mmCIF file of C-alpha atoms in Angstrom:
data_model
loop_
_atom_site.group_PDB
_atom_site.id
_atom_site.type_symbol
_atom_site.label_atom_id
_atom_site.label_comp_id
_atom_site.label_asym_id
_atom_site.label_seq_id
_atom_site.Cartn_x
_atom_site.Cartn_y
_atom_site.Cartn_z
ATOM 1 C CA MET A 20 0.000 0.000 0.000
ATOM 2 C CA ILE A 21 1.209 3.496 -0.832
ATOM 3 C CA THR A 22 1.507 5.613 2.300
ATOM 4 C CA GLY A 23 2.650 9.098 3.171
ATOM 5 C CA SER A 24 5.363 10.158 5.539
ATOM 6 C CA HIS A 25 3.045 9.609 8.540
ATOM 7 C CA GLY A 26 1.579 6.309 7.431
ATOM 8 C CA ARG A 27 -1.634 7.807 5.982
ATOM 9 C CA PRO A 28 -2.744 6.182 2.676
ATOM 10 C CA ALA A 29 -2.090 8.369 -0.354
ATOM 11 C CA PRO A 30 -5.773 8.392 -1.470
ATOM 12 C CA ALA A 31 -6.845 9.605 1.974
ATOM 13 C CA ARG A 32 -4.273 12.389 1.865
ATOM 14 C CA ALA A 33 -5.445 13.367 -1.614
ATOM 15 C CA LEU A 34 -9.068 13.454 -0.443
ATOM 16 C CA ALA A 35 -8.149 15.665 2.510
ATOM 17 C CA CYS A 36 -6.346 18.069 0.184
ATOM 18 C CA LEU A 37 -9.354 18.199 -2.130
ATOM 19 C CA LEU A 38 -11.697 18.960 0.766
ATOM 20 C CA LEU A 39 -9.472 21.807 1.926
ATOM 21 C CA LEU A 40 -9.319 23.178 -1.603
ATOM 22 C CA ALA A 41 -13.108 22.922 -1.914
ATOM 23 C CA ALA A 42 -13.561 24.910 1.290
ATOM 24 C CA PHE A 43 -11.167 27.556 -0.031
ATOM 25 C CA VAL A 44 -13.115 27.853 -3.302
ATOM 26 C CA LEU A 45 -16.614 27.764 -1.802
ATOM 27 C CA TRP A 46 -16.030 30.404 0.876
ATOM 28 C CA PRO A 47 -15.458 33.392 -1.464
ATOM 29 C CA SER A 48 -17.933 32.088 -4.050
ATOM 30 C CA SER A 49 -20.870 32.457 -1.658
ATOM 31 C CA SER A 50 -20.897 36.192 -2.322
ATOM 32 C CA ALA A 51 -20.484 35.696 -6.057
ATOM 33 C CA VAL A 52 -23.685 33.642 -6.374
ATOM 34 C CA ALA A 53 -25.716 35.908 -4.101
ATOM 35 C CA HIS A 54 -28.388 37.940 -5.811
ATOM 36 C CA ALA A 55 -28.409 41.707 -5.841
ATOM 37 C CA GLU A 56 -30.853 43.465 -3.526
ATOM 38 C CA LYS A 57 -31.816 46.911 -2.362
ATOM 39 C CA VAL A 58 -30.008 47.863 0.822
ATOM 40 C CA GLY A 59 -31.158 51.454 1.190
ATOM 41 C CA SER A 60 -33.006 54.393 -0.301
ATOM 42 C CA SER A 61 -33.574 58.079 0.192
ATOM 43 C CA PRO A 62 -36.235 58.650 1.314
ATOM 44 C CA ARG A 63 -36.743 55.354 3.133
ATOM 45 C CA ASP A 64 -39.948 53.393 2.766
ATOM 46 C CA GLY A 65 -42.584 54.931 5.041
ATOM 47 C CA ALA A 66 -40.483 58.014 5.822
ATOM 48 C CA THR A 67 -41.847 61.528 6.284
ATOM 49 C CA VAL A 68 -39.885 64.234 4.461
ATOM 50 C CA ASN A 69 -39.698 67.457 6.477
ATOM 51 C CA SER A 70 -37.288 69.389 4.236
ATOM 52 C CA PRO A 71 -37.408 70.193 0.510
ATOM 53 C CA LEU A 72 -36.535 67.093 -1.516
ATOM 54 C CA ARG A 73 -34.172 67.699 -4.439
ATOM 55 C CA GLU A 74 -33.487 64.104 -5.462
ATOM 56 C CA VAL A 75 -34.266 60.492 -4.637
ATOM 57 C CA SER A 76 -31.886 57.540 -4.629
ATOM 58 C CA VAL A 77 -31.783 53.751 -4.384
ATOM 59 C CA ASP A 78 -28.760 51.769 -3.133
ATOM 60 C CA LEU A 79 -27.946 48.155 -4.019
ATOM 61 C CA ASN A 80 -25.420 45.757 -2.504
ATOM 62 C CA GLU A 81 -23.734 45.489 -5.926
ATOM 63 C CA ASP A 82 -22.621 47.976 -8.561
ATOM 64 C CA VAL A 83 -25.326 49.006 -11.028
ATOM 65 C CA ARG A 84 -25.499 48.792 -14.816
ATOM 66 C CA GLU A 85 -26.865 51.599 -16.945
ATOM 67 C CA PRO A 86 -29.603 52.380 -17.735
ATOM 68 C CA ALA A 87 -31.533 52.377 -14.468
ATOM 69 C CA TYR A 88 -35.145 53.474 -14.048
ATOM 70 C CA VAL A 89 -36.805 55.412 -11.222
ATOM 71 C CA VAL A 90 -40.306 56.930 -11.256
ATOM 72 C CA VAL A 91 -41.737 59.133 -8.488
ATOM 73 C CA THR A 92 -45.456 59.975 -8.598
ATOM 74 C CA ASP A 93 -47.788 61.869 -6.299
ATOM 75 C CA SER A 94 -51.160 60.611 -5.062
ATOM 76 C CA SER A 95 -52.850 61.719 -8.303
ATOM 77 C CA GLY A 96 -50.366 59.791 -10.454
ATOM 78 C CA LYS A 97 -48.413 62.823 -11.672
ATOM 79 C CA ARG A 98 -44.708 62.184 -12.209
ATOM 80 C CA VAL A 99 -42.454 64.624 -10.344
ATOM 81 C CA ASN A 100 -38.932 63.346 -11.083
ATOM 82 C CA SER A 101 -36.634 63.370 -14.101
ATOM 83 C CA GLU A 102 -37.160 60.770 -16.818
ATOM 84 C CA THR A 103 -33.490 59.813 -16.550
ATOM 85 C CA ALA A 104 -31.536 58.436 -13.610
ATOM 86 C CA SER A 105 -27.806 58.696 -12.948
ATOM 87 C CA VAL A 106 -25.702 55.731 -11.843
ATOM 88 C CA SER A 107 -22.662 55.941 -9.575
ATOM 89 C CA GLY A 108 -21.319 52.664 -8.234
ATOM 90 C CA LYS A 109 -24.060 51.033 -6.185
ATOM 91 C CA ARG A 110 -26.333 54.092 -6.158
ATOM 92 C CA VAL A 111 -29.023 55.250 -8.590
ATOM 93 C CA THR A 112 -30.156 58.886 -8.290
ATOM 94 C CA SER A 113 -32.974 60.833 -9.947
ATOM 95 C CA ARG A 114 -33.687 64.563 -9.651
ATOM 96 C CA ILE A 115 -37.002 65.982 -8.505
ATOM 97 C CA GLU A 116 -38.132 68.358 -11.242
ATOM 98 C CA ALA A 117 -41.695 69.296 -10.296
ATOM 99 C CA GLY A 118 -43.159 70.925 -7.234
ATOM 100 C CA MET A 119 -43.963 68.554 -4.381
ATOM 101 C CA GLU A 120 -47.062 69.384 -2.394
ATOM 102 C CA PRO A 121 -47.736 67.837 1.009
ATOM 103 C CA GLY A 122 -49.004 64.300 0.614
ATOM 104 C CA GLU A 123 -48.064 60.724 -0.153
ATOM 105 C CA TYR A 124 -45.662 59.771 -2.955
ATOM 106 C CA THR A 125 -44.678 56.475 -4.561
ATOM 107 C CA MET A 126 -41.181 55.706 -5.854
ATOM 108 C CA SER A 127 -40.861 52.728 -8.208
ATOM 109 C CA TYR A 128 -37.559 51.426 -9.544
ATOM 110 C CA ARG A 129 -36.149 48.804 -11.880
ATOM 111 C CA ILE A 130 -32.376 48.302 -11.777
ATOM 112 C CA VAL A 131 -29.899 45.700 -13.069
ATOM 113 C CA SER A 132 -26.660 44.999 -11.210
ATOM 114 C CA VAL A 133 -23.310 44.437 -12.915
ATOM 115 C CA ASP A 134 -23.777 40.716 -12.256
ATOM 116 C CA ALA A 135 -26.957 40.852 -14.398
ATOM 117 C CA HIS A 136 -29.355 40.479 -11.472
ATOM 118 C CA PRO A 137 -32.538 42.590 -11.892
ATOM 119 C CA VAL A 138 -33.945 44.393 -8.855
ATOM 120 C CA SER A 139 -37.354 46.063 -8.904
ATOM 121 C CA GLY A 140 -39.834 47.323 -6.361
ATOM 122 C CA SER A 141 -41.568 50.359 -4.963
ATOM 123 C CA LEU A 142 -41.812 52.311 -1.741
ATOM 124 C CA ARG A 143 -43.927 55.110 -0.341
ATOM 125 C CA PHE A 144 -43.060 58.236 1.560
ATOM 126 C CA THR A 145 -44.891 61.316 2.768
ATOM 127 C CA VAL A 146 -43.979 64.957 2.229
ATOM 128 C CA SER A 147 -44.991 67.244 5.102
ATOM 129 C CA SER A 148 -45.941 70.894 4.725
ATOM 130 C CA SER A 149 -42.390 71.941 5.653
ATOM 131 C CA GLY A 150 -40.962 69.628 2.991
ATOM 132 C CA ALA A 151 -43.173 70.905 0.185
ATOM 133 C CA THR A 152 -41.548 72.661 -2.777
ATOM 134 C CA GLU A 153 -42.879 74.953 -5.464
ATOM 135 C CA ALA A 154 -42.854 73.980 -9.106
ATOM 136 C CA PRO A 155 -39.980 75.539 -11.097
ATOM 137 C CA ALA A 156 -40.718 78.552 -13.266
ATOM 138 C CA ALA A 157 -39.962 76.695 -16.499
ATOM 139 C CA PRO A 158 -43.010 75.281 -18.317
ATOM 140 C CA GLN A 159 -43.845 71.741 -17.287
ATOM 141 C CA PRO A 160 -45.253 68.923 -19.438
ATOM 142 C CA SER A 161 -48.969 68.235 -19.311
ATOM 143 C CA ASN A 162 -50.292 66.915 -16.007
ATOM 144 C CA THR A 163 -51.482 63.648 -17.479
ATOM 145 C CA GLN A 164 -51.922 61.109 -14.725
ATOM 146 C CA THR A 165 -49.270 58.423 -14.608
ATOM 147 C CA SER A 166 -49.354 55.088 -12.847
ATOM 148 C CA PRO A 167 -46.443 54.433 -10.450
ATOM 149 C CA SER A 168 -44.973 51.896 -12.885
ATOM 150 C CA ALA A 169 -45.236 54.162 -15.930
ATOM 151 C CA GLY A 170 -41.828 55.064 -17.283
ATOM 152 C CA LEU A 171 -40.367 51.762 -16.149
ATOM 153 C CA PRO A 172 -39.430 49.115 -18.726
ATOM 154 C CA SER A 173 -41.308 45.841 -18.864
ATOM 155 C CA SER A 174 -40.534 43.260 -16.191
ATOM 156 C CA GLN A 175 -38.330 41.490 -18.720
ATOM 157 C CA VAL A 176 -35.433 43.921 -18.389
ATOM 158 C CA PRO A 177 -32.877 43.403 -21.196
ATOM 159 C CA ILE A 178 -29.728 42.140 -19.525
ATOM 160 C CA PRO A 179 -26.445 42.592 -21.420
ATOM 161 C CA ASP A 180 -24.364 39.473 -21.955
ATOM 162 C CA SER A 181 -21.575 39.041 -19.446
ATOM 163 C CA ASN A 182 -18.217 37.489 -20.273
ATOM 164 C CA ARG A 183 -17.678 36.464 -16.691
ATOM 165 C CA PHE A 184 -18.577 33.037 -15.380
ATOM 166 C CA ASP A 185 -21.087 32.957 -12.569
ATOM 167 C CA GLY A 186 -19.620 31.632 -9.321
ATOM 168 C CA ALA A 187 -22.067 28.733 -9.258
ATOM 169 C CA TYR A 188 -20.747 27.361 -12.550
ATOM 170 C CA VAL A 189 -17.174 27.638 -11.306
ATOM 171 C CA VAL A 190 -18.041 25.562 -8.239
ATOM 172 C CA VAL A 191 -19.814 22.887 -10.313
ATOM 173 C CA ILE A 192 -16.888 22.614 -12.736
ATOM 174 C CA PHE A 193 -14.410 22.419 -9.855
ATOM 175 C CA PHE A 194 -16.256 19.550 -8.174
ATOM 176 C CA PHE A 195 -16.605 17.670 -11.451
ATOM 177 C CA VAL A 196 -12.867 17.874 -12.075
ATOM 178 C CA ALA A 197 -12.085 17.080 -8.424
ATOM 179 C CA MET A 198 -14.207 13.925 -8.544
ATOM 180 C CA LEU A 199 -12.437 12.744 -11.703
ATOM 181 C CA VAL A 200 -9.061 13.322 -10.062
ATOM 182 C CA LEU A 201 -10.154 11.524 -6.892
ATOM 183 C CA VAL A 202 -11.446 8.505 -8.834
ATOM 184 C CA GLY A 203 -8.126 8.305 -10.666
ATOM 185 C CA ILE A 204 -6.166 8.435 -7.408
ATOM 186 C CA LEU A 205 -8.329 5.753 -5.786
ATOM 187 C CA ARG A 206 -7.942 3.465 -8.779
ATOM 188 C CA ALA A 207 -4.185 3.922 -8.708
ATOM 189 C CA GLY A 208 -4.162 3.063 -5.007
ATOM 190 C CA LEU A 209 -6.218 -0.090 -5.546
ATOM 191 C CA LYS A 210 -3.941 -1.239 -8.357
ATOM 192 C CA SER A 211 -0.869 -0.729 -6.180
ATOM 193 C CA ARG A 212 -2.460 -2.778 -3.391
ATOM 194 C CA GLU A 213 -3.270 -5.596 -5.802
ATOM 195 C CA GLY A 214 0.335 -5.604 -7.019
ATOM 196 C CA GLU A 215 1.766 -6.037 -3.523
#
């Protein structure tokens, strides 16, 4: 029988090494296979705004791809934010462009992370009398009512192709190769035992 320096069979030593290597690979990959999610927003869901609101933002736990979509509407369905949103790292920001009267507002968003994970949802916040703002002097578009989801793309958000392998596939490939290597080592050990 083939043994190591401490009398441990070679196949057992190989298996122990493979298990240690698997633990090393799996530990960092847990974050790679995790889905993107919203971790914060301004205003927060259910918050009351007591100062003039100039912009709204949504934060993810991963960097964001462009374009991103954010729609803010008042209780009548009128949109009050810009039709475009800016992306900086993990944050998506959209300017408030119309006057905000006291009342309840809905912010809907649809965002795709750099790992091609779509994130969508909505939240509500209230603007108090001290947080109200007047409409800018420039002419505004018609006050046609808009549903909270208007201005957002369909739920099937186009996701650009990524050249990077997802962590889950890396783990599967690693285990497949590791099992082939282990089978080869075990067979070699059995043949050596039969030859003794």
